[in-house]
XYZ file of C-alpha atoms in Angstrom:
352
model
C 148.246 54.696 200.962
C 147.776 52.327 197.967
C 145.948 52.306 194.530
C 143.710 49.308 193.795
C 145.452 48.030 190.108
C 143.327 48.194 187.331
C 142.633 44.373 186.523
C 141.989 43.852 182.567
C 139.905 41.912 180.994
C 141.453 40.604 177.443
C 138.980 38.757 175.373
C 141.349 37.722 172.437
C 138.685 37.766 168.476
C 141.409 36.974 166.166
C 139.205 33.590 165.260
C 136.095 36.097 165.359
C 136.975 39.343 163.293
C 139.996 38.187 162.994
C 138.173 35.418 159.596
C 137.467 39.022 157.658
C 140.599 38.823 156.929
C 140.658 35.614 155.538
C 137.794 35.543 153.560
C 136.782 33.452 156.547
C 138.958 29.893 155.929
C 140.753 29.579 158.585
C 140.775 24.694 158.798
C 140.181 23.806 162.393
C 143.299 22.634 162.662
C 144.791 25.962 162.322
C 142.017 27.073 164.979
C 143.573 24.400 167.703
C 146.852 25.503 167.608
C 145.796 28.439 167.541
C 143.486 28.622 170.448
C 146.453 25.942 172.930
C 148.481 29.333 172.835
C 147.018 31.585 173.213
C 144.492 29.861 175.834
C 147.994 28.607 177.530
C 149.842 32.843 176.987
C 146.472 33.675 179.332
C 144.246 35.427 177.485
C 140.277 35.799 179.319
C 138.871 34.799 176.253
C 138.537 33.559 173.198
C 135.648 34.328 170.457
C 135.054 31.743 167.998
C 132.469 32.378 164.753
C 132.331 33.392 161.629
C 133.238 36.339 161.065
C 130.093 37.880 160.677
C 128.533 35.730 164.187
C 127.196 32.895 163.572
C 125.355 31.784 160.849
C 127.342 34.836 159.264
C 128.656 32.850 156.396
C 126.256 33.961 153.156
C 126.753 35.642 149.499
C 126.117 38.409 151.569
C 128.028 38.782 154.299
C 130.793 35.485 152.915
C 130.997 31.805 152.947
C 132.367 30.394 155.573
C 135.051 27.682 154.500
C 134.104 25.153 157.377
C 130.861 25.443 159.767
C 130.567 27.660 163.038
C 130.002 24.397 164.545
C 133.353 23.185 163.445
C 135.760 25.313 164.981
C 133.757 26.052 168.198
C 134.104 22.514 168.514
C 138.070 22.869 167.724
C 138.339 25.346 170.635
C 136.203 23.346 173.171
C 138.460 20.209 171.882
C 140.852 21.627 173.036
C 140.613 24.820 175.765
C 141.645 24.498 179.821
C 141.516 27.923 180.958
C 139.748 30.873 178.344
C 136.391 31.415 178.697
C 134.948 30.814 175.353
C 132.759 33.507 173.853
C 131.060 33.927 170.871
C 129.323 36.386 169.042
C 125.491 36.564 167.623
C 124.268 39.336 164.944
C 120.221 39.140 165.187
C 119.133 38.669 161.880
C 121.573 37.025 161.593
C 122.460 34.651 164.637
C 118.616 32.711 165.798
C 117.738 31.869 169.331
C 118.066 27.650 167.646
C 121.501 29.216 167.203
C 122.643 30.628 170.126
C 121.637 27.236 172.128
C 123.568 24.652 169.920
C 126.813 27.286 170.499
C 125.834 26.845 174.148
C 125.919 23.166 174.107
C 128.363 23.074 172.060
C 130.552 24.907 174.914
C 130.223 28.296 175.015
C 129.790 30.315 177.795
C 129.700 33.465 176.970
C 127.527 36.103 173.736
C 128.060 39.144 172.645
C 124.780 40.473 171.117
C 125.767 42.853 168.036
C 123.798 45.725 166.422
C 124.113 48.898 164.920
C 124.366 51.793 167.729
C 121.443 53.465 167.262
C 119.429 49.703 167.335
C 119.733 48.469 170.684
C 116.341 46.863 170.876
C 116.855 44.251 168.773
C 118.785 42.339 171.274
C 116.408 42.314 173.578
C 115.294 38.670 172.882
C 118.438 36.880 172.853
C 120.334 38.365 174.793
C 117.132 37.526 177.491
C 117.565 34.151 175.647
C 121.740 33.916 177.202
C 120.641 34.599 180.563
C 118.752 31.817 180.587
C 121.064 30.052 179.470
C 123.211 30.515 182.218
C 125.877 32.774 179.865
C 127.700 35.545 180.339
C 126.232 38.665 178.221
C 127.366 41.577 176.671
C 125.771 44.329 174.638
C 127.564 45.301 171.724
C 126.983 48.648 170.084
C 128.630 49.004 166.401
C 129.565 50.932 164.856
C 129.914 53.225 167.555
C 131.460 56.152 166.782
C 128.346 56.973 164.451
C 125.740 58.178 166.973
C 126.878 60.757 170.710
C 127.969 59.557 173.357
C 124.216 60.420 174.891
C 122.870 58.839 172.161
C 124.774 55.689 172.184
C 124.980 55.564 176.270
C 121.040 54.687 176.131
C 121.529 51.845 173.444
C 123.706 50.950 176.291
C 120.866 52.609 178.579
C 118.147 49.172 176.903
C 120.820 45.764 176.243
C 121.902 45.569 180.756
C 117.038 46.858 181.019
C 117.278 43.574 178.475
C 120.650 41.716 181.384
C 123.780 42.543 179.350
C 126.605 42.076 182.011
C 128.035 44.324 180.203
C 128.118 46.780 176.706
C 131.111 48.029 174.845
C 131.802 50.658 173.243
C 133.039 49.219 169.618
C 134.905 51.313 167.468
C 133.557 48.656 164.480
C 135.007 51.346 161.729
C 138.105 52.217 163.222
C 136.518 56.472 163.620
C 136.731 56.798 166.391
C 139.873 59.338 168.412
C 140.756 59.003 171.599
C 138.250 62.364 172.697
C 135.667 60.656 171.262
C 136.825 56.992 173.055
C 136.798 58.551 175.960
C 133.485 60.529 176.106
C 131.575 57.627 174.989
C 132.447 55.547 177.819
C 132.051 57.595 180.609
C 128.349 58.734 179.368
C 127.694 54.780 179.988
C 129.315 54.976 183.230
C 127.557 58.200 184.264
C 124.863 56.471 183.646
C 124.830 52.479 183.354
C 124.755 50.931 186.847
C 128.009 50.139 189.322
C 127.844 46.837 188.234
C 127.280 46.931 184.837
C 130.658 46.115 183.120
C 132.530 48.484 180.213
C 134.369 47.032 177.439
C 136.029 47.944 174.158
C 136.515 46.861 171.236
C 138.977 48.703 168.475
C 140.618 48.804 165.226
C 143.673 50.101 163.711
C 142.417 52.484 160.589
C 144.118 55.133 162.308
C 146.962 53.678 163.757
C 145.027 54.448 166.982
C 143.448 50.720 168.635
C 145.482 50.474 171.807
C 145.571 54.403 172.418
C 141.237 54.332 172.159
C 141.591 50.835 174.382
C 144.385 52.683 176.429
C 142.168 55.648 177.295
C 139.488 53.141 177.112
C 140.801 51.520 180.513
C 141.376 55.231 182.397
C 138.072 55.876 181.870
C 136.681 52.475 183.524
C 136.975 50.399 181.404
C 138.274 46.344 182.473
C 137.009 44.413 179.380
C 139.746 45.441 176.484
C 139.302 43.022 172.288
C 142.850 42.152 171.095
C 143.865 40.038 168.403
C 147.191 38.498 167.666
C 149.003 40.959 165.437
C 145.588 42.857 164.956
C 144.398 39.810 163.137
C 140.724 41.666 162.475
C 138.973 43.716 159.801
C 139.906 45.935 157.867
C 143.208 47.403 159.194
C 142.732 45.166 162.398
C 141.544 44.955 165.585
C 144.154 46.376 168.368
C 147.283 44.434 167.961
C 147.456 42.233 171.560
C 151.621 42.425 171.864
C 151.330 45.839 172.002
C 148.759 46.477 173.751
C 149.885 43.563 176.484
C 152.862 45.509 176.841
C 151.725 48.723 177.529
C 149.059 46.738 180.353
C 152.057 46.064 182.407
C 154.194 49.143 181.377
C 150.861 50.981 183.813
C 150.491 48.433 185.928
C 147.224 46.901 184.657
C 147.155 43.586 185.666
C 145.974 41.038 183.004
C 147.735 38.109 183.087
C 149.360 37.089 179.822
C 152.448 35.833 178.646
C 153.916 39.212 176.456
C 156.129 36.629 174.571
C 154.433 33.666 174.477
C 151.409 36.118 173.018
C 154.174 37.108 170.597
C 154.880 33.756 169.398
C 151.592 32.651 168.774
C 151.143 36.327 166.468
C 154.328 35.977 164.455
C 154.566 32.016 164.103
C 150.914 31.394 163.285
C 148.384 33.829 162.551
C 150.953 36.383 160.475
C 152.001 32.834 157.767
C 147.923 32.866 158.339
C 147.416 35.786 155.873
C 146.393 36.691 152.001
C 146.396 40.533 152.675
C 148.753 41.559 155.036
C 146.462 42.832 157.667
C 147.577 46.674 158.547
C 147.523 50.366 157.520
C 148.062 51.374 153.993
C 145.301 52.684 151.951
C 142.913 51.114 151.774
C 142.633 50.561 155.515
C 143.410 53.825 156.049
C 140.911 55.802 154.243
C 138.158 53.316 156.579
C 138.637 54.725 159.221
C 139.409 58.474 157.642
C 135.771 56.845 156.198
C 134.065 55.987 158.779
C 133.444 52.114 157.172
C 132.310 49.584 158.536
C 135.982 47.569 158.549
C 134.498 44.454 157.333
C 134.035 45.773 154.361
C 137.341 46.109 153.136
C 137.717 42.720 150.782
C 134.228 43.552 149.224
C 135.176 47.335 147.990
C 138.404 45.734 146.806
C 136.727 43.175 144.349
C 134.098 45.931 143.627
C 137.395 48.272 142.286
C 139.215 45.268 140.550
C 135.769 44.080 139.267
C 134.723 47.977 137.389
C 138.473 48.981 137.249
C 137.713 51.582 140.469
C 140.665 53.073 143.609
C 139.176 50.911 146.321
C 139.654 54.615 148.589
C 136.871 56.206 146.168
C 134.595 52.920 147.006
C 135.178 53.865 150.297
C 134.140 56.753 150.337
C 131.372 56.864 148.716
C 130.137 54.151 150.943
C 131.114 56.427 154.128
C 129.172 59.503 152.335
C 125.762 57.080 152.326
C 127.068 55.400 155.474
C 126.104 52.131 154.444
C 126.547 50.038 157.900
C 127.237 46.847 158.524
C 124.274 44.572 156.476
C 124.422 46.863 154.011
C 127.230 44.642 151.888
C 125.621 43.871 148.828
C 125.013 47.520 148.240
C 128.824 48.319 147.224
C 128.720 47.213 143.973
C 125.890 49.868 143.185
C 128.317 52.194 144.391
C 130.777 51.217 142.317
C 128.184 50.826 139.751
C 126.765 54.575 139.728
C 130.771 55.209 139.672
C 131.375 53.461 137.144
C 128.464 55.788 136.049
C 129.308 58.901 136.634
C 133.664 58.284 135.260
C 132.009 58.119 131.932
C 129.397 60.670 132.396
C 132.353 62.457 133.041
C 134.500 60.738 130.018
C 131.420 61.876 127.243
C 130.125 65.462 128.957
C 134.906 65.915 127.953
C 134.537 64.354 124.617
C 136.517 61.784 125.479
C 136.344 58.034 124.497
C 134.184 55.231 126.583
C 136.584 52.559 125.988
C 133.809 49.545 126.573
C-alpha cells in the first residue's frame, strides 16, 4: 500500500522578515513585483508587514520607509492565488491594526509572542477568529524554552483558537535534535486537527535541514523566503527548500526555476548588506540572539568602536529578547567601560 505524499504549505516571508535585512525599506513598487513573481511561482501564502509586524515602525525597532497599509495595499492589488497574511505582536500591533489589515484584504495572521508568553495572545487570536481569519500562534525564540514548556504555551494558543502553532527559531539557534524534540512535543500535546509550522533562520546554516526534520515529524506549514531574505543570516531560503522538497517527493505546487529567477533578479539587488552566514550572523546563532538584533548591534559597534561579535555574545549571555533592542546600546556602553577599566588597570593610556 503506497504512502500518501506529504503536502507542505509554503509561506513566503520575504516581505515581512525580509524587511529587517533592508531596514524596512522596500518600495511598494518592488513589493508588487516580488508578490507577482511569488504568486506566479505557486507559493501558498505571502506575508507582508514591517519586520516587527503591524505597527512595528518605531525608534526602538526601526522606522519604515512606508506604512503597513501601503505595503499591504501593494500586495492586495496584485495577488491572485496566494493567501495574504501578516504578523502581529501583542503590545506593538493592536486590535485596530488587525481590523484595518483585514479590511485591506489580509485573510491570515500569525500572532507572535516570546516563547514563554503565549498567554498574551488570547485577545488577538480570538479577534482574528471572529473576523473569520486563518490564525497561527508564533512562539518566538523557541530555543529558550524546553520542549515540554514550549508545547504548553502552544496548547494555550490552541485553546484561544489558533489553527496552527509554530516552532519559531528566531535566533537560528536550534539544531535538528532541538527542532525534532519541540515538534514532537507539540504533536503529543495538541489536537490532531491543529496544524504545526516551522520558522527557521540560517544563522547556523541549518535552516533547510531544520525545516526538513520538522516536516518529517509532522509539520505541514513551512516558512521560507527568496534568497533567504530575512533577519540575521536570513530565513530558510525558498529555492533550496523547494529543490529538497521535490527530491523528497513532497507536494508543494511551487515552480523552482521561477523562484530562482525572482531571488536573483528581484530580491538580491535590494540588499544593502548581503544576507549570508558570516562572522556576525553566525555569532547570532552561536550565542542564541534574536536575529533582528543584527543591524542594531552593527550600528552600536560602529558608534563605539567595538566588535559586533562581542556585543552579540554579551546580548546572548544576558538573554535579551525581542523588544529589548534599546538595551543593545547599554551593552555596548558597558563593554566600552569594561575596556577602559582594563586598560587603566594595565597602565595603558585610554584614548579620548
